[in-house]
PDB file of C-alpha atoms (C1' of nucleotides) in Angstrom:
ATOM      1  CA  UNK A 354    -169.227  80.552 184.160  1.00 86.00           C
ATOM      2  CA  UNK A 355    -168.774  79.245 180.935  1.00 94.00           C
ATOM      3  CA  UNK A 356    -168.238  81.798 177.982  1.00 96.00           C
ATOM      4  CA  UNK A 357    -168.551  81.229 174.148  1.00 97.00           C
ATOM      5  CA  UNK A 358    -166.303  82.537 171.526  1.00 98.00           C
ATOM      6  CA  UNK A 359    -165.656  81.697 167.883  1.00 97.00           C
ATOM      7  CA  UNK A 360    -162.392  81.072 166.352  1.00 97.00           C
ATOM      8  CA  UNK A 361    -161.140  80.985 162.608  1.00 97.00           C
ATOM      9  CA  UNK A 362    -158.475  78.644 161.061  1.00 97.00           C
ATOM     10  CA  UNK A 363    -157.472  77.791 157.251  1.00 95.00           C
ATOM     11  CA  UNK A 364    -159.107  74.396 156.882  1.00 95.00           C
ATOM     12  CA  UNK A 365    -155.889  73.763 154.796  1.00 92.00           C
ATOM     13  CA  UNK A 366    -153.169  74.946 157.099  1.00 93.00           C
ATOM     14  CA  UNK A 367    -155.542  72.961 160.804  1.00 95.00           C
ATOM     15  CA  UNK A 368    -158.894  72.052 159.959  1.00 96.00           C
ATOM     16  CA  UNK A 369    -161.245  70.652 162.653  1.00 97.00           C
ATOM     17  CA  UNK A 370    -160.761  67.352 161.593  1.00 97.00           C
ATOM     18  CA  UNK A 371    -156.702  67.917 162.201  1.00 97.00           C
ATOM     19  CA  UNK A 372    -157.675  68.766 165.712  1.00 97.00           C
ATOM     20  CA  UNK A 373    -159.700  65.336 166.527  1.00 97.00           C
ATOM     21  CA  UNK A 374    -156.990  63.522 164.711  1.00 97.00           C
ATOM     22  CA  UNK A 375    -154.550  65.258 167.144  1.00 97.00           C
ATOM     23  CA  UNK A 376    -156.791  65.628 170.101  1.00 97.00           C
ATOM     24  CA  UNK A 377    -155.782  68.838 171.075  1.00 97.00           C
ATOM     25  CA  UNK A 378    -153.609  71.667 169.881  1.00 97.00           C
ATOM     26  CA  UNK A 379    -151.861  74.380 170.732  1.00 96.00           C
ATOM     27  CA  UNK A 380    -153.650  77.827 169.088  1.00 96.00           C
ATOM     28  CA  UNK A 381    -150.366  79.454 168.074  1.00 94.00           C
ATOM     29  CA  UNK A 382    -149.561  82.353 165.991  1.00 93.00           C
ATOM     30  CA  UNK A 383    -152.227  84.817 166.845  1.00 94.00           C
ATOM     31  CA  UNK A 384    -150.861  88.073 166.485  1.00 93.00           C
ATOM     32  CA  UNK A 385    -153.296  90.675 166.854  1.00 94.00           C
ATOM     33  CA  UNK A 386    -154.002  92.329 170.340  1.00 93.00           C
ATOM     34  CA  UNK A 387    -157.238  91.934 170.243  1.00 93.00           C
ATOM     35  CA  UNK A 388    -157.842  87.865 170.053  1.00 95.00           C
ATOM     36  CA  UNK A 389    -154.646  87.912 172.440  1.00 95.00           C
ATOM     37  CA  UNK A 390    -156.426  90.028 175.049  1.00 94.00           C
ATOM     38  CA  UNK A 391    -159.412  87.226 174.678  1.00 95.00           C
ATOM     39  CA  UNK A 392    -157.462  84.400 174.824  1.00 96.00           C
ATOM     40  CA  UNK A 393    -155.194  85.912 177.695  1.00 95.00           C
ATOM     41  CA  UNK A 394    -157.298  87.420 180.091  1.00 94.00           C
ATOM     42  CA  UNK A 395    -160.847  86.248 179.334  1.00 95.00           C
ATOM     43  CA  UNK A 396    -160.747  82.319 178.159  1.00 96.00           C
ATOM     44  CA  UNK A 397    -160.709  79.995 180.963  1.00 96.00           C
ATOM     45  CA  UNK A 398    -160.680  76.165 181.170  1.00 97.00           C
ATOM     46  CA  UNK A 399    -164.048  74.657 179.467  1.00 97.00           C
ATOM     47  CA  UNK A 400    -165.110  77.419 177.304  1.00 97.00           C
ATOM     48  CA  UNK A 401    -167.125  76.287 174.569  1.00 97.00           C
ATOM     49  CA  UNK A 402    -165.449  77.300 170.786  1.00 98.00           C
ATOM     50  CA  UNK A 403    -167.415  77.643 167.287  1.00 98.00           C
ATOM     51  CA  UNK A 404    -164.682  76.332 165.293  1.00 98.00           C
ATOM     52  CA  UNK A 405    -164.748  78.235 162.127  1.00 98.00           C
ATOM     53  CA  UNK A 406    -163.509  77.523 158.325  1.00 97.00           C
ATOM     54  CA  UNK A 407    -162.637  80.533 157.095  1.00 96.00           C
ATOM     55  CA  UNK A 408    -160.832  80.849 153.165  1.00 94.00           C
ATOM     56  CA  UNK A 409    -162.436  78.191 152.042  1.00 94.00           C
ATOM     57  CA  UNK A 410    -165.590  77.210 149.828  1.00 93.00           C
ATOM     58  CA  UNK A 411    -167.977  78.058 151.367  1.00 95.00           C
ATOM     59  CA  UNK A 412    -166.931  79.648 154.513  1.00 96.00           C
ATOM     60  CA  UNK A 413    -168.562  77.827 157.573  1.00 97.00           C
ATOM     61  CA  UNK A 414    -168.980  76.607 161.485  1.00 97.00           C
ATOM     62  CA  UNK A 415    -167.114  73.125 161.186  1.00 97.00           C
ATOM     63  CA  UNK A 416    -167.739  71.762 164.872  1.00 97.00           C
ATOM     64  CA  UNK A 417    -167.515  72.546 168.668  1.00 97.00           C
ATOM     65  CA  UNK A 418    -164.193  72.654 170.262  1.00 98.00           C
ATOM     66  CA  UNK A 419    -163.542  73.712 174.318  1.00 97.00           C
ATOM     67  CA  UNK A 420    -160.509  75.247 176.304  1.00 97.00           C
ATOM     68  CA  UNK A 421    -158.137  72.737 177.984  1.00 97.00           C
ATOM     69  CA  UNK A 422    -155.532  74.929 179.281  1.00 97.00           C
ATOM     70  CA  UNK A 423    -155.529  78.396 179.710  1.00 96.00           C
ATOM     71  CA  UNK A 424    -153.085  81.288 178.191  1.00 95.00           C
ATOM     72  CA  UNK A 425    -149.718  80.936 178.506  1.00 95.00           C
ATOM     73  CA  UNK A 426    -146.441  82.712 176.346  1.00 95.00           C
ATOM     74  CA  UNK A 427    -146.752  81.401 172.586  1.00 94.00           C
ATOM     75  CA  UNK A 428    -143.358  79.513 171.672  1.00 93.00           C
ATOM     76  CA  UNK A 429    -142.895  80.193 168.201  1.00 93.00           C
ATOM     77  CA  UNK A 430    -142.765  84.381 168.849  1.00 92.00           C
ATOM     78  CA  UNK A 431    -138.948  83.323 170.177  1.00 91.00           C
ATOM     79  CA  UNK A 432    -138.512  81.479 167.229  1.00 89.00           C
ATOM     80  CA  UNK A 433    -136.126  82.681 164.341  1.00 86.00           C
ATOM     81  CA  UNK A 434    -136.611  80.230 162.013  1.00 85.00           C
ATOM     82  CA  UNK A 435    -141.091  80.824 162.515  1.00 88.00           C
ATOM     83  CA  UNK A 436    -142.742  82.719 160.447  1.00 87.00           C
ATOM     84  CA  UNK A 437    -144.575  83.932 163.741  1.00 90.00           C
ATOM     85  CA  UNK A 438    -141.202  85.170 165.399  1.00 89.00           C
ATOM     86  CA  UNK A 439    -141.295  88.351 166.790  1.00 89.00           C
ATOM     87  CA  UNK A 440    -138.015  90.001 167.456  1.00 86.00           C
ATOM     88  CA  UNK A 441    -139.509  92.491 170.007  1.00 86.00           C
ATOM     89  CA  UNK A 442    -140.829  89.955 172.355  1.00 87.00           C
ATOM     90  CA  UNK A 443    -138.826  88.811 174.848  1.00 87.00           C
ATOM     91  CA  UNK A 444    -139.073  85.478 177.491  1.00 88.00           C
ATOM     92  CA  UNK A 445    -139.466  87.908 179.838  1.00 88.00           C
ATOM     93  CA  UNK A 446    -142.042  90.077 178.750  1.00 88.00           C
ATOM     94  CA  UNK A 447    -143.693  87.674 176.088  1.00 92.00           C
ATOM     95  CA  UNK A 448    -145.869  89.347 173.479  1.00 93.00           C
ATOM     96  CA  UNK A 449    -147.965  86.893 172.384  1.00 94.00           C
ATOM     97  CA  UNK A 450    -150.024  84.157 174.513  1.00 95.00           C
ATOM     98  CA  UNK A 451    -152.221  81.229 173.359  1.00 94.00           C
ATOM     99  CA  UNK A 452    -154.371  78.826 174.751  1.00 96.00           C
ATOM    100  CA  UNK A 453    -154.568  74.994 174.175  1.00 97.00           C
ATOM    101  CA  UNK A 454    -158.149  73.621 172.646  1.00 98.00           C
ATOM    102  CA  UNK A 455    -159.343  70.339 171.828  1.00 97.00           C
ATOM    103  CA  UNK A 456    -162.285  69.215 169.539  1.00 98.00           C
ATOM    104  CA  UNK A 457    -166.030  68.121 171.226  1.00 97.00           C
ATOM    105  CA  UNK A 458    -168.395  67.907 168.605  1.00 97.00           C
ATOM    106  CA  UNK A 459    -168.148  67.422 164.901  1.00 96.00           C
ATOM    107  CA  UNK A 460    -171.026  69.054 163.245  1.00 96.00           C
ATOM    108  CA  UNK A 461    -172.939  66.062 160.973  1.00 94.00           C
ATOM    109  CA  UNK A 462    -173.638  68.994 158.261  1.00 93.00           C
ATOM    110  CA  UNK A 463    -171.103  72.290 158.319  1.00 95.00           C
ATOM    111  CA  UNK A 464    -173.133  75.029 158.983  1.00 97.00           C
ATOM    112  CA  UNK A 465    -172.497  77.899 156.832  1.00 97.00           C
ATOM    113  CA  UNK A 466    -171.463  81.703 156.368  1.00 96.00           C
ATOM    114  CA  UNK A 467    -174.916  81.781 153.943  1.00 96.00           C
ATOM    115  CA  UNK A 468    -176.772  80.003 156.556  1.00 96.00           C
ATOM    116  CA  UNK A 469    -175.979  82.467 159.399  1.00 97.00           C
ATOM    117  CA  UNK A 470    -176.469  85.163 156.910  1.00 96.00           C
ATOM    118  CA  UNK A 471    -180.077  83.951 156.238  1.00 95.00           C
ATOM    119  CA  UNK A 472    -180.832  83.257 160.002  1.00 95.00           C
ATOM    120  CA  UNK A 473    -182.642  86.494 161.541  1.00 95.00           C
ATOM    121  CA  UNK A 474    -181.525  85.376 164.871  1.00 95.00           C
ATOM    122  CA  UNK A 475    -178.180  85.810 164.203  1.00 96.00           C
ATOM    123  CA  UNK A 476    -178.384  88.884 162.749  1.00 93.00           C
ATOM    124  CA  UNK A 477    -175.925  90.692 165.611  1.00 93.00           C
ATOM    125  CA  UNK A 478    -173.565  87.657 165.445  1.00 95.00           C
ATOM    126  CA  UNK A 479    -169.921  89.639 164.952  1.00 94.00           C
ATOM    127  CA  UNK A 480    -168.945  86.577 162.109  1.00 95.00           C
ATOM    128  CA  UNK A 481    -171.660  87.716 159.896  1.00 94.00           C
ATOM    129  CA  UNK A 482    -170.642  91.333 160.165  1.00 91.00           C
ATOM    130  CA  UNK A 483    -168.731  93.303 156.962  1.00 85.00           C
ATOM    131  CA  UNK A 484    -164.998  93.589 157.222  1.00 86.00           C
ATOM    132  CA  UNK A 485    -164.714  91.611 160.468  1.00 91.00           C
ATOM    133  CA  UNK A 486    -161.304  90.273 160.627  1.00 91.00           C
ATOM    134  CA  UNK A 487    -161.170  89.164 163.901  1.00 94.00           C
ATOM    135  CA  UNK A 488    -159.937  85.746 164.367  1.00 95.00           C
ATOM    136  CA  UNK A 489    -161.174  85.065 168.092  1.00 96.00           C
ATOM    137  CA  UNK A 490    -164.341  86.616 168.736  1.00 96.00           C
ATOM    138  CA  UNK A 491    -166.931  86.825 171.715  1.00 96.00           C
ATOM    139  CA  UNK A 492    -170.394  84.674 170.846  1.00 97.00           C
ATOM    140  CA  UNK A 493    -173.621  85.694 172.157  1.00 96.00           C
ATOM    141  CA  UNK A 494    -174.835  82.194 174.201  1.00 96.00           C
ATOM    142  CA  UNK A 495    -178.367  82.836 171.868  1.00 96.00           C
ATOM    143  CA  UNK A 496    -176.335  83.091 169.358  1.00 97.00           C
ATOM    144  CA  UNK A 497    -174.390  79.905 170.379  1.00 97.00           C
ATOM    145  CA  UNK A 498    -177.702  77.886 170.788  1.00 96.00           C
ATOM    146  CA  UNK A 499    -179.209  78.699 167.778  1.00 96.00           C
ATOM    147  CA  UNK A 500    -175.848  77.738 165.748  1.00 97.00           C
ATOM    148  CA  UNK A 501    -175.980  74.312 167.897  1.00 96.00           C
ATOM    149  CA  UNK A 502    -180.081  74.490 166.957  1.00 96.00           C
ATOM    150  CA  UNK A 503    -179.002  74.927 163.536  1.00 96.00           C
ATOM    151  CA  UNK A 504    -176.943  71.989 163.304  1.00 95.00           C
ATOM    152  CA  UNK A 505    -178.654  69.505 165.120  1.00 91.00           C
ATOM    153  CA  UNK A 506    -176.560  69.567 168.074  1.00 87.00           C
ATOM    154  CA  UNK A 507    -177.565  69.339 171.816  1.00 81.00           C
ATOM    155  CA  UNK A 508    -174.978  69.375 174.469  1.00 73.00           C
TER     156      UNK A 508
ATOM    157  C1'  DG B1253    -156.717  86.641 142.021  1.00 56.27           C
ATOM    158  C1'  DC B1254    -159.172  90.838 143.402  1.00 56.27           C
ATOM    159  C1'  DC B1255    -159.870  94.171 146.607  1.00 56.27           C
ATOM    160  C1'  DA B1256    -162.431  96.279 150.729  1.00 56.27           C
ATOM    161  C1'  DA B1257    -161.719  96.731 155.309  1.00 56.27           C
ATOM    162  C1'  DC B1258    -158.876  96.945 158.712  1.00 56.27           C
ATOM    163  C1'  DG B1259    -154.583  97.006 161.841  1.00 56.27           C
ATOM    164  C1'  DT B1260    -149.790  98.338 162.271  1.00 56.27           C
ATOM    165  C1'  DT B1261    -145.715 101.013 161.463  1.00 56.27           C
ATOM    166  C1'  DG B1262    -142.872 104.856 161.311  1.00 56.27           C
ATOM    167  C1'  DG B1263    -141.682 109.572 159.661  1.00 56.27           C
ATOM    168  C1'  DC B1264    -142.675 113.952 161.002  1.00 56.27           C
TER     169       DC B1264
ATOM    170  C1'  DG C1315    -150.222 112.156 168.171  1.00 56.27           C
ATOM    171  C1'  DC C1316    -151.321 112.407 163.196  1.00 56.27           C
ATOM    172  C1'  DC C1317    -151.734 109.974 159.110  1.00 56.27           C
ATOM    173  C1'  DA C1318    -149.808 107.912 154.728  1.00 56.27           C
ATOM    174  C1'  DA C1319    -147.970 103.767 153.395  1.00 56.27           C
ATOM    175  C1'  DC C1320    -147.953  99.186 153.873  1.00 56.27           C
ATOM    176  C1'  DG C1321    -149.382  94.450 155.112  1.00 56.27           C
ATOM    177  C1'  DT C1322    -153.003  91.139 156.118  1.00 56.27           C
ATOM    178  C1'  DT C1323    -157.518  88.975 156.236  1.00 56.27           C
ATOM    179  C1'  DG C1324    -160.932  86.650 154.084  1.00 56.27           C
ATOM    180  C1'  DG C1325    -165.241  86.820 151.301  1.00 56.27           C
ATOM    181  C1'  DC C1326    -166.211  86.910 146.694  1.00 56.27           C
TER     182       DC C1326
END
DNA sequence: GCCAACGTTGGC
DNA sequence: GCCAACGTTGGC
């Protein structure tokens, strides 16, 4: 079965747009254990992705990506010269994992932080929540189809 | 650029 | 295993 998350990315360091211009990426340097946990054990192929703009003007849902290859060890932790090298991982025992996405749906109009905010629906949607850092986040489906609802979008 | 809200680290 | 210090996230 198919399960929803949301996941946040710097429009300036890989906006959505980067993604359909690449076609799919590689979701590298996560490094908290919480979004690793979801991307490692609970993310499977065709899982459907808010993909979200986060410290930028305003803060918003950008488009629809999906999982195209499950978790596997994240490269740049065994990378000196990264700035996402961790010295205590190990190719053995990596640290960090990652999962490949690629884009499905461009929203025509962004759909933003405010607008969630405002939507009573949505009201238990983790994004919306005070002091949530999380980068990779479980979504409600609801809370999926009223976002889709919200932005014109029918899959 | 500020700073609240976290998460992590390391001394004890 | 506690918790102070520190680092990071991300909205504002």
């Amino acid at each position: 079965m198919t399960n929803y998350w949301l996941m946040k990315s710097e429009p300036h360091v890989y906006s959505f747009d980067d993604l359909v211009k690449d076609g799919s990426t590689h979701w590298d340097g996560v490094r908290n254990y919480q979004a690793r946990n979801f991307m490692r054990d609970k993310m499977r192929i065709g899982d459907i992705v808010l993909y979200y703009h986060s410290n930028t003007k305003p803060p918003h849902i950008a488009g629809i990506s999906k999982i195209c290859k499950e978790s596997y060890p994240d490269i740049t932790q065994f990378d000196q010269k990264s700035k996402y090298y961790d010295p205590k991982a190990t190719k053995e025992a990596p640290r960090w994992f990652l999962i490949d996405m690629e884009p499905v749906t461009k929203f025509d109009a962004m759909v933003t932080l405010d607008q969630l905010k405002e939507n009573p629906a949505l009201e238990e949607m983790l994004v919306i929540k005070r002091g949530q850092r999380l980068s990779v986040q479980p979504v409600d489906k609801t809370h999926f189809d009223e976002v889709c609802k919200m932005a014109n979008i029918y899959l």
